[in-house]
Coordinates of C-alpha atoms in Angstrom, one line a residue:
X1274 CA -44.1 24.9 -10.9
X1275 CA -41.0 22.7 -9.9
X1276 CA -40.9 19.0 -10.4
X1277 CA -38.3 16.0 -10.3
X1278 CA -39.6 13.9 -12.8
X1279 CA -37.1 12.5 -15.9
X1280 CA -33.5 11.8 -16.1
X1281 CA -32.3 15.3 -17.1
X1282 CA -33.4 18.8 -16.4
X1283 CA -36.5 19.8 -18.6
X1284 CA -39.4 22.0 -19.1
X1285 CA -42.8 21.0 -19.9
X1286 CA -46.1 23.1 -20.2
X1287 CA -49.7 21.9 -20.0
X1288 CA -52.7 23.9 -19.2
X1289 CA -51.7 27.2 -17.7
X1290 CA -48.8 25.8 -15.9
X1291 CA -45.1 25.4 -16.8
X1292 CA -43.2 22.7 -14.9
X1293 CA -39.6 22.9 -14.5
X1294 CA -38.3 19.4 -13.6
X1295 CA -35.0 19.2 -12.0
X1296 CA -34.5 15.4 -10.8
X1297 CA -31.9 14.6 -8.1
X1298 CA -28.5 13.8 -9.7
X1299 CA -27.5 10.2 -9.5
X1300 CA -25.4 7.6 -11.7
X1301 CA -28.3 7.8 -14.1
X1302 CA -29.9 11.1 -13.8
X1303 CA -28.6 14.5 -14.6
X1304 CA -29.9 17.1 -12.1
X1305 CA -29.6 19.1 -8.7
X1306 CA -27.1 17.7 -6.1
X1307 CA -28.8 16.7 -3.1
X1308 CA -27.6 17.9 0.5
X1309 CA -26.8 14.4 1.4
X1310 CA -24.6 13.8 -1.5
X1311 CA -23.1 17.3 -1.2
X1312 CA -21.9 16.0 2.4
X1313 CA -20.7 13.0 1.0
X1314 CA -18.8 14.5 -1.7
X1315 CA -17.4 17.2 0.6
X1316 CA -16.0 14.6 3.0
X1317 CA -14.0 13.2 0.1
X1318 CA -10.4 13.9 -0.4
X1319 CA -9.5 17.5 -0.7
X1320 CA -8.0 19.2 -3.7
X1321 CA -5.4 21.1 -1.5
X1322 CA -1.9 20.3 -2.9
X1323 CA 1.5 21.9 -2.4
X1324 CA 2.5 24.1 -5.4
X1325 CA 3.9 22.2 -8.3
X1326 CA 3.2 18.8 -6.6
X1327 CA 1.3 15.9 -8.1
X1328 CA -0.6 12.8 -6.5
X1329 CA 1.5 9.7 -7.1
X1330 CA 0.4 6.2 -5.6
X1331 CA 3.2 5.0 -3.4
X1332 CA 4.3 1.5 -2.5
X1333 CA 1.6 1.4 0.0
X1334 CA -0.9 2.1 -2.7
X1335 CA -1.9 5.6 -1.3
X1336 CA -1.9 8.8 -3.0
X1337 CA 1.0 10.9 -2.1
X1338 CA 2.0 14.5 -2.9
X1339 CA 5.4 14.6 -4.5
X1340 CA 7.3 17.0 -7.0
X1341 CA 8.1 15.7 -10.4
X1342 CA 11.7 15.3 -10.9
X1343 CA 14.3 13.2 -12.9
X1344 CA 14.2 13.7 -16.7
X1345 CA 11.2 16.1 -16.2
X1346 CA 9.9 18.6 -14.2
X1347 CA 6.4 20.3 -13.8
X1348 CA 5.4 23.9 -12.5
X1349 CA 2.3 24.5 -10.7
X1350 CA 0.5 25.6 -13.8
X1351 CA 1.0 22.0 -15.2
X1352 CA 3.7 22.9 -17.6
X1353 CA 6.0 19.9 -17.9
X1354 CA 9.6 20.8 -18.8
X1355 CA 12.0 18.1 -20.2
X1356 CA 15.7 18.0 -20.9
X1357 CA 15.2 19.0 -24.7
X1358 CA 16.9 20.7 -27.3
X1359 CA 16.2 22.9 -30.3
X1360 CA 19.7 22.4 -31.9
X1361 CA 19.3 18.6 -32.3
X1362 CA 21.9 17.7 -29.8
X1363 CA 22.6 14.1 -29.4
X1364 CA 20.5 12.0 -26.6
X1365 CA 18.2 14.8 -26.2
X1366 CA 14.4 15.4 -27.0
X1367 CA 13.8 17.4 -30.2
X1368 CA 12.0 20.6 -29.1
X1369 CA 10.1 23.0 -31.4
X1370 CA 11.9 26.3 -32.0
X1371 CA 10.3 29.8 -32.0
X1372 CA 8.4 28.9 -35.0
X1373 CA 7.1 25.8 -33.5
X1374 CA 9.1 23.9 -36.1
X1375 CA 11.2 20.9 -35.4
X1376 CA 14.2 21.4 -37.7
X1377 CA 16.3 18.4 -38.7
X1378 CA 18.4 17.5 -41.8
X1379 CA 16.5 14.1 -42.0
X1380 CA 15.0 11.2 -40.4
X1381 CA 16.2 7.7 -40.6
X1382 CA 13.9 4.7 -40.0
X1383 CA 15.7 1.4 -39.4
X1384 CA 13.9 -1.9 -40.5
X1385 CA 13.2 -4.7 -38.1
X1386 CA 15.9 -7.0 -39.5
X1387 CA 18.4 -4.9 -41.7
X1388 CA 18.4 -1.9 -43.7
X1389 CA 16.9 1.4 -43.3
X1390 CA 14.7 4.4 -44.7
X1391 CA 16.0 7.9 -44.8
X1392 CA 13.6 10.6 -45.1
X1393 CA 15.1 13.7 -46.7
X1394 CA 13.1 16.9 -47.9
X1395 CA 13.2 17.7 -51.7
X1396 CA 15.0 21.1 -52.7
X1397 CA 11.9 23.1 -52.2
X1398 CA 11.7 27.0 -52.3
X1399 CA 8.4 27.5 -50.4
X1400 CA 7.0 26.1 -47.3
X1401 CA 4.0 23.8 -47.0
X1402 CA 2.4 21.6 -44.1
X1403 CA 0.9 18.3 -44.1
X1404 CA -1.5 17.4 -41.2
X1405 CA -1.7 13.7 -40.4
X1406 CA -4.7 12.0 -38.9
X1407 CA -5.0 11.9 -35.1
X1408 CA -5.0 8.1 -35.1
X1409 CA -3.6 5.4 -37.2
X1410 CA -5.8 3.7 -40.1
X1411 CA -7.1 0.5 -40.5
X1412 CA -5.5 -2.4 -42.4
X1413 CA -5.2 -1.7 -46.2
X1414 CA -6.1 2.1 -45.8
X1415 CA -4.0 4.8 -47.5
X1416 CA -3.6 8.6 -46.7
X1417 CA -5.5 10.8 -48.7
X1418 CA -4.9 14.5 -49.1
X1419 CA -8.0 17.0 -49.2
X1420 CA -5.9 19.5 -51.1
X1421 CA -5.2 21.7 -48.2
X1422 CA -2.5 19.5 -46.8
X1423 CA -5.0 17.8 -44.3
X1424 CA -4.5 14.0 -44.6
X1425 CA -7.1 11.2 -43.6
X1426 CA -7.2 7.8 -44.1
X1427 CA -9.2 6.2 -47.0
X1428 CA -9.9 2.6 -48.0
X1429 CA -7.9 1.5 -50.9
X1430 CA -10.2 -0.8 -52.8
X1431 CA -10.2 -2.1 -56.4
X1432 CA -13.1 -2.6 -58.9
X1433 CA -12.1 -6.2 -59.0
X1434 CA -15.2 -8.2 -57.8
X1435 CA -16.4 -11.7 -58.6
X1436 CA -19.5 -11.8 -60.9
X1437 CA -22.7 -11.4 -58.8
X1438 CA -20.8 -10.8 -55.5
X1439 CA -21.2 -7.8 -53.3
X1440 CA -18.9 -6.0 -50.8
X1441 CA -20.1 -6.8 -47.2
X1442 CA -18.2 -5.7 -44.1
X1443 CA -17.3 -8.8 -42.2
X1444 CA -16.8 -9.3 -38.3
X1445 CA -13.3 -7.8 -38.5
X1446 CA -15.0 -4.7 -40.0
X1447 CA -13.4 -5.2 -43.4
X1448 CA -15.1 -5.2 -46.7
X1449 CA -15.2 -8.8 -47.9
X1450 CA -16.6 -10.1 -51.3
X1451 CA -19.6 -12.4 -50.7
X1452 CA -22.7 -13.7 -53.0
X1453 CA -26.2 -12.9 -51.6
X1454 CA -27.9 -15.9 -50.3
X1455 CA -30.7 -17.0 -47.7
X1456 CA -34.0 -15.2 -48.2
X1457 CA -32.7 -13.4 -51.4
X1458 CA -30.3 -13.7 -54.2
X1459 CA -28.8 -11.1 -56.5
X1460 CA -27.6 -11.3 -60.0
X1461 CA -24.6 -9.4 -61.5
X1462 CA -27.0 -6.8 -62.7
X1463 CA -28.0 -5.9 -59.3
X1464 CA -31.4 -7.7 -59.6
X1465 CA -32.6 -8.8 -56.2
X1466 CA -34.9 -12.0 -56.0
X1467 CA -36.7 -13.1 -53.0
X1468 CA -37.0 -16.9 -52.3
X1469 CA -40.4 -18.5 -52.7
X1470 CA -42.3 -18.5 -49.2
X1471 CA -44.6 -21.4 -50.3
X1472 CA -47.9 -19.4 -51.0
X1473 CA -49.5 -19.4 -54.4
X1474 CA -49.3 -16.1 -56.2
X1475 CA -52.5 -14.3 -56.0
X1476 CA -54.9 -11.7 -54.2
X1477 CA -56.1 -12.5 -50.6
X1478 CA -57.8 -10.8 -47.8
X1479 CA -56.5 -12.9 -45.2
X1480 CA -52.9 -14.4 -45.1
X1481 CA -50.5 -16.0 -42.7
X1482 CA -47.0 -14.6 -42.4
X1483 CA -43.8 -15.8 -40.9
X1484 CA -41.4 -14.1 -38.6
X1485 CA -39.7 -12.5 -41.3
X1486 CA -43.1 -10.9 -42.7
X1487 CA -43.5 -13.2 -45.6
X1488 CA -46.9 -14.5 -46.8
X1489 CA -46.8 -18.2 -46.2
X1490 CA -50.6 -19.2 -46.4
X1491 CA -54.0 -17.7 -47.5
X1492 CA -57.4 -17.8 -46.5
X1493 CA -60.9 -16.0 -47.0
X1494 CA -61.8 -13.1 -44.6
X1495 CA -64.9 -13.7 -42.3
X1496 CA -67.1 -11.1 -40.2
X1497 CA -65.5 -12.7 -37.0
X1498 CA -62.1 -11.8 -38.4
X1499 CA -63.2 -8.3 -38.9
X1500 CA -64.5 -7.8 -35.4
X1501 CA -61.5 -9.7 -33.9
X1502 CA -59.2 -7.5 -35.8
X1503 CA -61.2 -4.2 -35.0
X1504 CA -61.7 -5.5 -31.4
X1505 CA -65.5 -4.0 -31.7
X1506 CA -68.2 -4.2 -33.9
X1507 CA -68.4 -1.5 -36.8
X1508 CA -70.8 1.3 -36.5
X1509 CA -73.7 0.8 -39.1
X1510 CA -73.9 3.9 -41.3
X1511 CA -77.6 3.5 -41.3
X1512 CA -77.6 4.5 -37.7
X1513 CA -76.3 3.3 -34.7
X1514 CA -75.5 3.8 -30.9
X1515 CA -72.0 4.4 -29.8
X1516 CA -71.0 2.4 -26.8
X1517 CA -67.6 4.5 -26.3
X1518 CA -65.5 7.2 -27.7
X1519 CA -65.1 7.6 -31.4
X1520 CA -61.6 8.7 -32.2
X1521 CA -61.2 10.4 -35.7
X1522 CA -57.5 10.9 -35.5
X1523 CA -56.4 13.6 -37.8
X1524 CA -59.6 13.2 -40.0
X1525 CA -62.1 15.9 -40.6
X1526 CA -65.9 15.6 -39.6
X1527 CA -67.7 17.3 -42.5
X1528 CA -71.1 18.2 -43.6
X1529 CA -72.5 17.4 -40.4
X1530 CA -75.6 18.9 -38.7
X1531 CA -75.9 20.4 -35.3
X1532 CA -73.6 19.1 -32.6
X1533 CA -75.7 18.8 -29.4
X1534 CA -73.7 18.2 -26.1
X1535 CA -75.0 15.9 -23.5
X1536 CA -75.4 17.3 -19.9
X1537 CA -72.4 18.1 -17.7
X1538 CA -70.0 17.4 -20.9
X1539 CA -67.3 19.8 -22.3
X1540 CA -66.6 21.0 -25.7
X1541 CA -62.5 20.5 -26.1
X1542 CA -60.7 22.3 -28.7
X1543 CA -57.5 21.0 -30.0
X1544 CA -54.0 22.2 -28.8
X1545 CA -52.5 23.8 -32.0
X1546 CA -49.6 26.5 -32.4
X1547 CA -50.3 26.9 -36.1
X1548 CA -52.7 29.6 -37.0
X1549 CA -55.7 28.7 -39.0
X1550 CA -56.4 29.6 -42.5
X1551 CA -59.9 29.0 -43.1
X1552 CA -62.5 31.5 -41.8
X1553 CA -64.3 30.2 -38.7
X1554 CA -61.5 27.8 -37.9
X1555 CA -61.1 27.8 -34.0
X1556 CA -58.3 26.3 -31.6
X1557 CA -56.7 26.2 -28.4
X1558 CA -53.1 27.9 -28.3
X1559 CA -51.1 27.8 -25.1
X1560 CA -53.7 29.2 -22.8
X1561 CA -55.5 31.2 -25.4
X1562 CA -58.5 30.4 -27.4
X1563 CA -58.0 31.8 -30.9
X1564 CA -59.9 32.0 -34.4
X1565 CA -59.5 33.0 -37.8
X1566 CA -62.1 35.6 -39.1
X1567 CA -61.0 35.1 -42.7
X1568 CA -58.4 37.9 -42.6
X1569 CA -56.6 38.0 -39.0
X1570 CA -56.2 35.6 -36.1
X1571 CA -58.0 36.7 -33.1
X1572 CA -57.5 35.8 -29.4
X1573 CA -60.7 35.3 -27.1
X1574 CA -59.8 36.4 -23.7
X1575 CA -61.4 37.5 -20.3
X1576 CA -61.7 40.8 -18.9
X1577 CA -58.5 42.3 -17.5
X1578 CA -54.9 42.7 -18.7
X1579 CA -52.8 39.7 -19.1
X1580 CA -49.0 39.5 -18.9
X1581 CA -47.5 41.7 -21.4
X1582 CA -43.8 41.0 -21.0
X1583 CA -41.8 38.2 -19.8
X1584 CA -38.1 39.0 -18.4
X1585 CA -38.2 41.9 -20.8
X1586 CA -39.8 40.0 -24.1
X1587 CA -43.0 41.1 -25.0
X1588 CA -43.7 39.0 -28.2
X1589 CA -47.0 37.2 -28.3
X1590 CA -45.6 33.8 -28.5
X1591 CA -42.5 32.9 -26.2
X1592 CA -40.5 29.8 -25.5
X1593 CA -38.3 28.3 -22.9
X1594 CA -35.1 26.9 -24.1
X1595 CA -32.4 24.6 -22.1
X1596 CA -28.5 25.3 -22.5
X1597 CA -25.2 24.5 -21.0
X1598 CA -23.2 27.7 -21.6
X1599 CA -21.4 29.6 -19.1
X1600 CA -19.7 28.8 -15.8
X1601 CA -22.8 29.2 -13.6
X1602 CA -26.5 28.5 -13.8
X1603 CA -28.2 31.3 -15.5
X1604 CA -31.1 32.7 -17.5
X1605 CA -30.8 35.0 -20.7
X1606 CA -33.8 36.1 -22.7
X1607 CA -33.5 37.2 -26.4
X1608 CA -35.8 37.4 -29.4
X1609 CA -38.9 35.3 -28.5
X1610 CA -36.9 32.5 -26.2
X1611 CA -35.8 32.3 -22.5
X1612 CA -32.6 30.3 -22.2
X1613 CA -31.9 28.2 -19.1
X1614 CA -28.1 27.6 -19.1
X1615 CA -27.3 25.0 -16.5
X1616 CA -23.8 24.0 -17.3
X1617 CA -22.2 20.6 -16.2
X1618 CA -20.7 21.1 -12.9
X1619 CA -16.8 20.8 -12.8
X1620 CA -13.7 22.3 -11.1
X1621 CA -14.3 25.7 -12.8
X1622 CA -18.2 25.4 -13.2
X1623 CA -21.1 25.5 -11.0
X1624 CA -23.9 23.4 -12.4
X1625 CA -25.7 20.2 -12.6
X1626 CA -23.8 17.0 -11.6
X1627 CA -23.2 14.7 -14.3
X1628 CA -24.1 10.8 -13.9
X1629 CA -20.4 9.9 -14.4
X1630 CA -19.2 12.5 -11.8
X1631 CA -22.0 11.3 -9.5
X1632 CA -20.9 7.6 -9.8
X1633 CA -17.2 8.6 -9.2
X1634 CA -18.1 10.6 -6.0
X1635 CA -20.5 8.1 -5.1
X1636 CA -17.6 5.4 -5.0
X1637 CA -15.3 7.4 -2.7
X1638 CA -14.9 6.7 1.1
X1639 CA -17.4 8.7 3.3
X1640 CA -16.2 10.5 6.5
X1641 CA -19.3 9.2 8.5
X1642 CA -18.1 7.4 11.4
X1643 CA -20.1 6.4 14.6
X1644 CA -18.9 8.4 17.6
X1645 CA -15.9 6.6 19.1
X1646 CA -15.7 4.1 16.4
X1647 CA -12.5 3.4 14.3
X1648 CA -11.7 2.0 11.0
X1649 CA -10.1 -1.4 11.1
X1650 CA -9.4 -3.7 8.3
X1651 CA -11.5 -6.8 8.5
X1652 CA -10.6 -10.3 7.3
X1653 CA -11.7 -9.3 3.8
X1654 CA -9.1 -6.5 3.8
X1655 CA -11.6 -3.7 3.8
X1656 CA -12.0 -0.8 6.3
X1657 CA -14.9 -1.6 8.8
X1658 CA -16.1 0.7 11.5
X1659 CA -15.7 -1.0 15.0
X1660 CA -15.4 0.5 18.6
X1661 CA -12.2 -0.5 20.5
X1662 CA -13.1 -3.1 23.2
X1663 CA -11.5 -5.9 25.3
X1664 CA -8.4 -4.6 27.2
X1665 CA -8.9 -1.0 26.4
X1666 CA -11.5 1.4 25.0
X1667 CA -11.2 4.6 23.2
X1668 CA -13.3 7.8 23.3
X1669 CA -14.3 10.1 20.4
X1670 CA -11.7 12.4 21.3
X1671 CA -9.0 9.5 21.0
X1672 CA -8.5 9.0 24.6
X1673 CA -7.5 5.3 25.0
X1674 CA -8.8 3.7 28.6
X1675 CA -7.2 0.5 29.7
X1676 CA -9.7 -1.9 31.3
X1677 CA -9.7 -2.1 35.1
X1678 CA -7.8 -5.1 36.3
X1679 CA -9.3 -5.5 39.6
X1680 CA -6.7 -4.0 41.7
X1681 CA -7.3 -0.8 43.9
X1682 CA -5.0 1.9 42.8
X1683 CA -2.0 2.4 45.3
X1684 CA 1.6 1.4 45.9
X1685 CA 2.5 -2.1 46.9
X1686 CA 5.6 -3.9 47.7
X1687 CA 4.3 -7.2 46.2
X1688 CA 1.8 -7.6 43.4
X1689 CA 0.3 -10.2 41.3
X1690 CA 0.0 -9.9 37.5
X1691 CA -1.9 -11.9 34.7
X1692 CA -0.4 -13.4 31.6
X1693 CA -0.7 -9.8 30.0
X1694 CA 1.3 -8.1 32.7
X1695 CA -1.4 -6.4 34.3
X1696 CA -1.3 -5.8 38.1
X1697 CA -4.5 -7.8 39.3
X1698 CA -3.9 -7.8 43.1
X1699 CA -1.8 -5.6 45.5
X1700 CA -0.1 -7.5 48.7
X1701 CA 2.1 -6.8 51.5
X1702 CA 5.6 -8.1 51.7
X1703 CA 5.9 -11.0 54.4
X1704 CA 9.2 -12.0 56.2
X1705 CA 8.7 -15.4 54.3
X1706 CA 8.7 -13.4 51.1
X1707 CA 12.3 -11.8 52.1
X1708 CA 13.6 -15.2 53.4
X1709 CA 12.4 -17.0 50.3
X1710 CA 13.9 -14.5 47.7
X1711 CA 17.4 -14.4 49.7
X1712 CA 17.6 -18.0 50.3
X1713 CA 18.3 -17.6 54.1
X1714 CA 17.1 -15.8 57.0
X1715 CA 19.0 -12.2 56.9
X1716 CA 20.9 -11.3 60.1
X1717 CA 19.6 -8.6 62.3
X1718 CA 20.9 -5.1 62.4
X1719 CA 23.4 -6.2 65.3
X1720 CA 25.0 -9.0 63.5
X1721 CA 24.8 -7.9 59.8
X1722 CA 27.8 -6.8 57.8
X1723 CA 27.2 -3.2 56.9
X1724 CA 29.1 -0.4 54.8
X1725 CA 32.2 1.3 56.5
X1726 CA 32.7 -1.7 59.0
X1727 CA 31.4 -3.1 62.0
X1728 CA 32.0 -3.3 65.7
X1729 CA 31.0 -6.5 66.9
X1730 CA 33.2 -7.0 70.1
X1731 CA 34.2 -10.5 69.0
X1732 CA 35.4 -12.6 66.0
X1733 CA 33.3 -11.6 63.0
X1734 CA 32.3 -14.7 60.9
X1735 CA 31.5 -14.5 57.2
X1736 CA 30.6 -17.4 55.3
X1737 CA 28.3 -20.4 54.8
X1738 CA 27.2 -23.2 57.2
X1739 CA 26.7 -25.6 54.4
X1740 CA 28.9 -27.2 51.7
X1741 CA 28.6 -24.2 49.5
X1742 CA 31.4 -21.9 48.2
X1743 CA 31.8 -18.3 49.1
X1744 CA 32.5 -15.8 46.2
X1745 CA 33.5 -12.2 46.3
X1746 CA 32.4 -9.9 43.2
X1747 CA 33.4 -6.5 42.1
X1748 CA 31.9 -5.0 38.8
X1749 CA 29.4 -7.7 38.6
X1750 CA 31.9 -10.5 38.3
X1751 CA 33.5 -13.1 40.7
X1752 CA 37.0 -12.0 41.6
X1753 CA 37.7 -14.3 44.5
X1754 CA 36.4 -17.9 45.5
X1755 CA 36.6 -19.8 48.7
X1756 CA 35.7 -23.4 47.9
X1757 CA 33.8 -25.7 50.5
X1758 CA 37.4 -27.6 50.6
X1759 CA 39.2 -24.3 51.9
X1760 CA 40.9 -23.8 48.4
X1761 CA 41.2 -20.1 47.8
X1762 CA 41.3 -18.8 44.1
X1763 CA 42.0 -15.4 42.9
X1764 CA 41.0 -14.9 39.3
X1765 CA 39.8 -18.5 39.4
X1766 CA 36.6 -20.0 40.6
X1767 CA 37.9 -23.7 40.6
X1768 CA 41.5 -23.3 42.8
X1769 CA 43.1 -26.7 42.7
X1770 CA 45.2 -26.0 46.0
X1771 CA 44.8 -23.9 49.1
X1772 CA 45.9 -20.8 47.1
X1773 CA 45.7 -20.5 43.3
X1774 CA 46.2 -17.2 41.4
X1775 CA 45.4 -16.7 38.0
X1776 CA 47.6 -13.7 37.0
X1777 CA 50.8 -12.2 38.3
X1778 CA 51.6 -11.6 42.1
X1779 CA 53.6 -8.4 42.8
X1780 CA 55.1 -7.7 46.0
X1781 CA 56.2 -4.2 47.2
X1782 CA 58.1 -3.8 50.3
X1783 CA 56.6 -6.4 52.4
X1784 CA 56.0 -8.7 49.5
X1785 CA 53.5 -11.3 49.5
X1786 CA 54.5 -12.6 53.0
X1787 CA 56.1 -10.7 55.8
X1788 CA 59.5 -9.5 55.3
X1789 CA 59.4 -10.1 51.6
X1790 CA 59.6 -13.5 52.2
X1791 CA 57.4 -16.4 50.5
X1792 CA 57.1 -19.3 52.8
X1793 CA 56.1 -22.9 51.6
X1794 CA 55.3 -24.6 54.6
X1795 CA 54.4 -28.3 54.7
X1796 CA 53.3 -30.5 57.4
X1797 CA 53.3 -34.1 56.9
X1798 CA 55.0 -37.4 58.0
X1799 CA 55.9 -38.4 54.4
X1800 CA 59.6 -37.7 53.9
X1801 CA 59.0 -37.2 50.2
X1802 CA 56.6 -34.2 50.7
X1803 CA 57.8 -30.5 51.4
X1804 CA 56.9 -27.1 50.7
X1805 CA 57.7 -25.9 47.2
X1806 CA 57.4 -23.1 44.8
X1807 CA 56.0 -24.5 41.6
X1808 CA 56.0 -23.2 38.0
X1809 CA 53.6 -24.4 35.6
X1810 CA 54.2 -23.5 32.0
X1811 CA 52.1 -24.5 28.7
X1812 CA 51.3 -23.0 25.4
X1813 CA 47.8 -22.2 24.1
X1814 CA 45.3 -20.9 26.6
X1815 CA 44.2 -21.7 30.1
X1816 CA 41.0 -23.3 28.5
X1817 CA 42.9 -25.2 25.9
X1818 CA 46.6 -25.6 26.8
X1819 CA 49.2 -27.2 24.8
X1820 CA 52.6 -28.9 25.5
X1821 CA 55.7 -26.4 25.9
X1822 CA 58.1 -26.7 23.1
X1823 CA 62.1 -27.1 23.1
X1824 CA 63.7 -23.7 24.3
X1825 CA 60.8 -22.5 26.2
X1826 CA 61.1 -21.1 29.6
X1827 CA 59.3 -23.2 32.2
X1828 CA 59.8 -20.5 35.1
X1829 CA 62.2 -18.4 36.8
X1830 CA 63.5 -17.2 40.2
X1831 CA 64.5 -13.5 39.5
X1832 CA 65.7 -10.6 41.7
X1833 CA 65.6 -7.2 40.0
X1834 CA 66.1 -3.5 40.7
X1835 CA 62.8 -2.1 41.6
X1836 CA 63.7 1.5 40.2
X1837 CA 65.2 0.6 37.1
X1838 CA 64.6 -3.3 36.4
X1839 CA 67.2 -3.5 33.5
X1840 CA 68.7 -6.5 34.7
X1841 CA 67.7 -10.2 35.2
X1842 CA 69.8 -12.2 37.3
X1843 CA 68.4 -15.3 38.5
X1844 CA 67.9 -19.2 38.2
X1845 CA 66.0 -20.0 34.9
X1846 CA 64.3 -23.5 34.1
X1847 CA 64.1 -24.1 30.3
X1848 CA 62.9 -27.1 28.3
X1849 CA 65.5 -29.0 26.0
X1850 CA 63.2 -30.9 23.9
X1851 CA 59.4 -30.8 22.9
X1852 CA 57.5 -31.9 25.6
X1853 CA 55.0 -34.7 25.7
X1854 CA 53.4 -36.7 28.4
X1855 CA 56.5 -39.0 28.4
X1856 CA 59.2 -36.5 27.3
X1857 CA 60.0 -33.6 29.4
X1858 CA 63.7 -32.8 29.3
X1859 CA 64.9 -29.6 30.9
X1860 CA 68.0 -27.8 32.2
X1861 CA 68.6 -25.1 34.9
X1862 CA 70.9 -22.0 34.1
X1863 CA 72.1 -19.5 36.6
X1864 CA 72.6 -15.8 35.4
X1865 CA 74.3 -12.8 37.0
X1866 CA 75.0 -9.1 35.9
X1867 CA 78.6 -7.8 36.0
X1868 CA 79.4 -4.8 37.8
X1869 CA 79.0 -1.7 35.8
X1870 CA 76.8 -3.3 33.4
X1871 CA 72.8 -4.2 33.0
X1872 CA 71.1 -7.4 31.4
X1873 CA 72.2 -10.6 32.7
X1874 CA 75.0 -13.4 31.4
X1875 CA 74.6 -17.4 31.9
X1876 CA 77.4 -18.2 34.1
X1877 CA 76.4 -22.0 35.1
X1878 CA 74.3 -24.5 33.6
X1879 CA 73.0 -27.9 34.6
X1880 CA 72.2 -29.7 31.4
X1881 CA 69.2 -32.2 31.1
X1882 CA 71.6 -34.9 31.2
X1883 CA 73.4 -33.8 34.5
X1884 CA 76.5 -32.3 33.1
X1885 CA 77.5 -29.1 34.8
X1886 CA 79.0 -26.4 32.9
X1887 CA 80.5 -23.2 34.0
X1888 CA 81.2 -20.6 31.5
X1889 CA 79.7 -22.9 28.9
X1890 CA 76.2 -23.5 27.7
X1891 CA 77.0 -27.1 26.6
X1892 CA 79.0 -29.0 29.0
X1893 CA 80.1 -32.3 27.4
X1894 CA 80.9 -33.9 30.7
X1895 CA 79.7 -34.2 34.2
X1896 CA 81.9 -31.3 35.4
X1897 CA 83.3 -28.6 32.6
X1898 CA 85.2 -25.2 33.4
X1899 CA 85.5 -23.1 30.5
X1900 CA 88.5 -20.5 30.7
X1901 CA 91.6 -20.6 33.1
X1902 CA 91.4 -22.5 36.0
X1903 CA 91.3 -20.5 39.6
X1904 CA 92.6 -23.4 41.5
X1905 CA 96.4 -24.2 40.9

């Protein structure tokens, strides 16, 4: 019959039943794997891994499949190949040759401070090998050869020992010389003497002992002591009545008269697998009552035929044996034994789950997760199963559904949103919304300016009716500005005059004004004011201008060939000193271009001091002619 008792797989036999106990495997039991544990273990990390890859913990502390690289590689058979040499090349790992021997001419061991030890083989003609221990020895141990070249660690002790001392292993697992003391002492002849316990030497029937079993007091034995010690009143040999069972242990009852059983009682034989040797002996042996008739052992049976063979074995006495051989659970029978082989389960064996593997598997994460739950790291940095809630939910198919915001699905020109950007209401656009957004009431179709022009039938007015400016934009930036004062700026948003242009003005054919004429008109009763063409010159930038320097050109009135502008006749205004707020000296020069030439030549100059020079650039007097006089 099957059972689950115990902490390991076992077989027990009692009466006519053989019980095969196979407990459920756990951290403390070796046994059968339960279906629940099977499901748990089956959901853990798979062993699928790309050929020749290995599991390595990455920077995120997760096992990642990578291939070994660098100074070593590894095949899919687990063979690691390193950059090695069998010819003792420098800076490489020494490899064994085809005979599994590392050949060197010697090895040098450098000391911790200075000096070195060189190991060189003697001049030998035969080969021999020395096998060193698998681990280093303890302090003070030496290597010992067993005569076959196998070395082992042995303690290097001397026979020097203080009189009456003994060698005792101390807390550091090293033999230490001490003298025996405490409850006993020992002489240098090895005689151990126990310490006195306080009792007088003698023979006693009742004694008191200490926790170490030493007699420390004595007294006379009383009848009460006997009854207390026996826990019952002894039977009187002259005759008595038993109040309970009498256990003889392994002792015999001999020279007895007839044994008469009371009604409804049984006569029980001992269980014994050893055959009797005295005629008339009877015993119970594994389901069979046997007796010895003085020459042979005979079995007492019942009518009919019992089991003659079991799994091919026909011996009278057979046994069950547990084993762990093989790669799968199996039963083999040989001789008089039936062997149940249940190997420990592994990657290559089907069998019983070891308690160590059970603990390893049980500590891994399960794939059990409530429908539509997700794993989320909690405040304790542990994955916790929760259901997505709040502004969104998720089904067990991974479909995320946003929570309804309260708005009816549809298209709206105007909406209300909450702090999370969700539309919570859809509204219709009103005329006040448009007026508020524009900052004015838009014109109707009959008066609005439209693409490709208008036909108003009257003067069209574009502008503002308040004290704000009008700006014209292209390419998303202001190109022309009309201030509320009427000043017009091109390239500037702060014109200081009626027209201010930041940049060059180029006139083609008609020029800037009619007939290529620039007119500067001025209407004023002030005799000191008039129309003017003004040139403003500064160094630096328009945002941070600086004073002109001596020799800078303040402005020019020039006339040039429009087809080939290679000449520059004109009137030029130049500085004659470094300008400041209180010093701004300047001169005017007149240039012409001679026939048959290009460029320009200064013909006349009015210097900063009023001197006029013709043919000279530095007139010394108010009027200076340079060259032969034209008037005689």
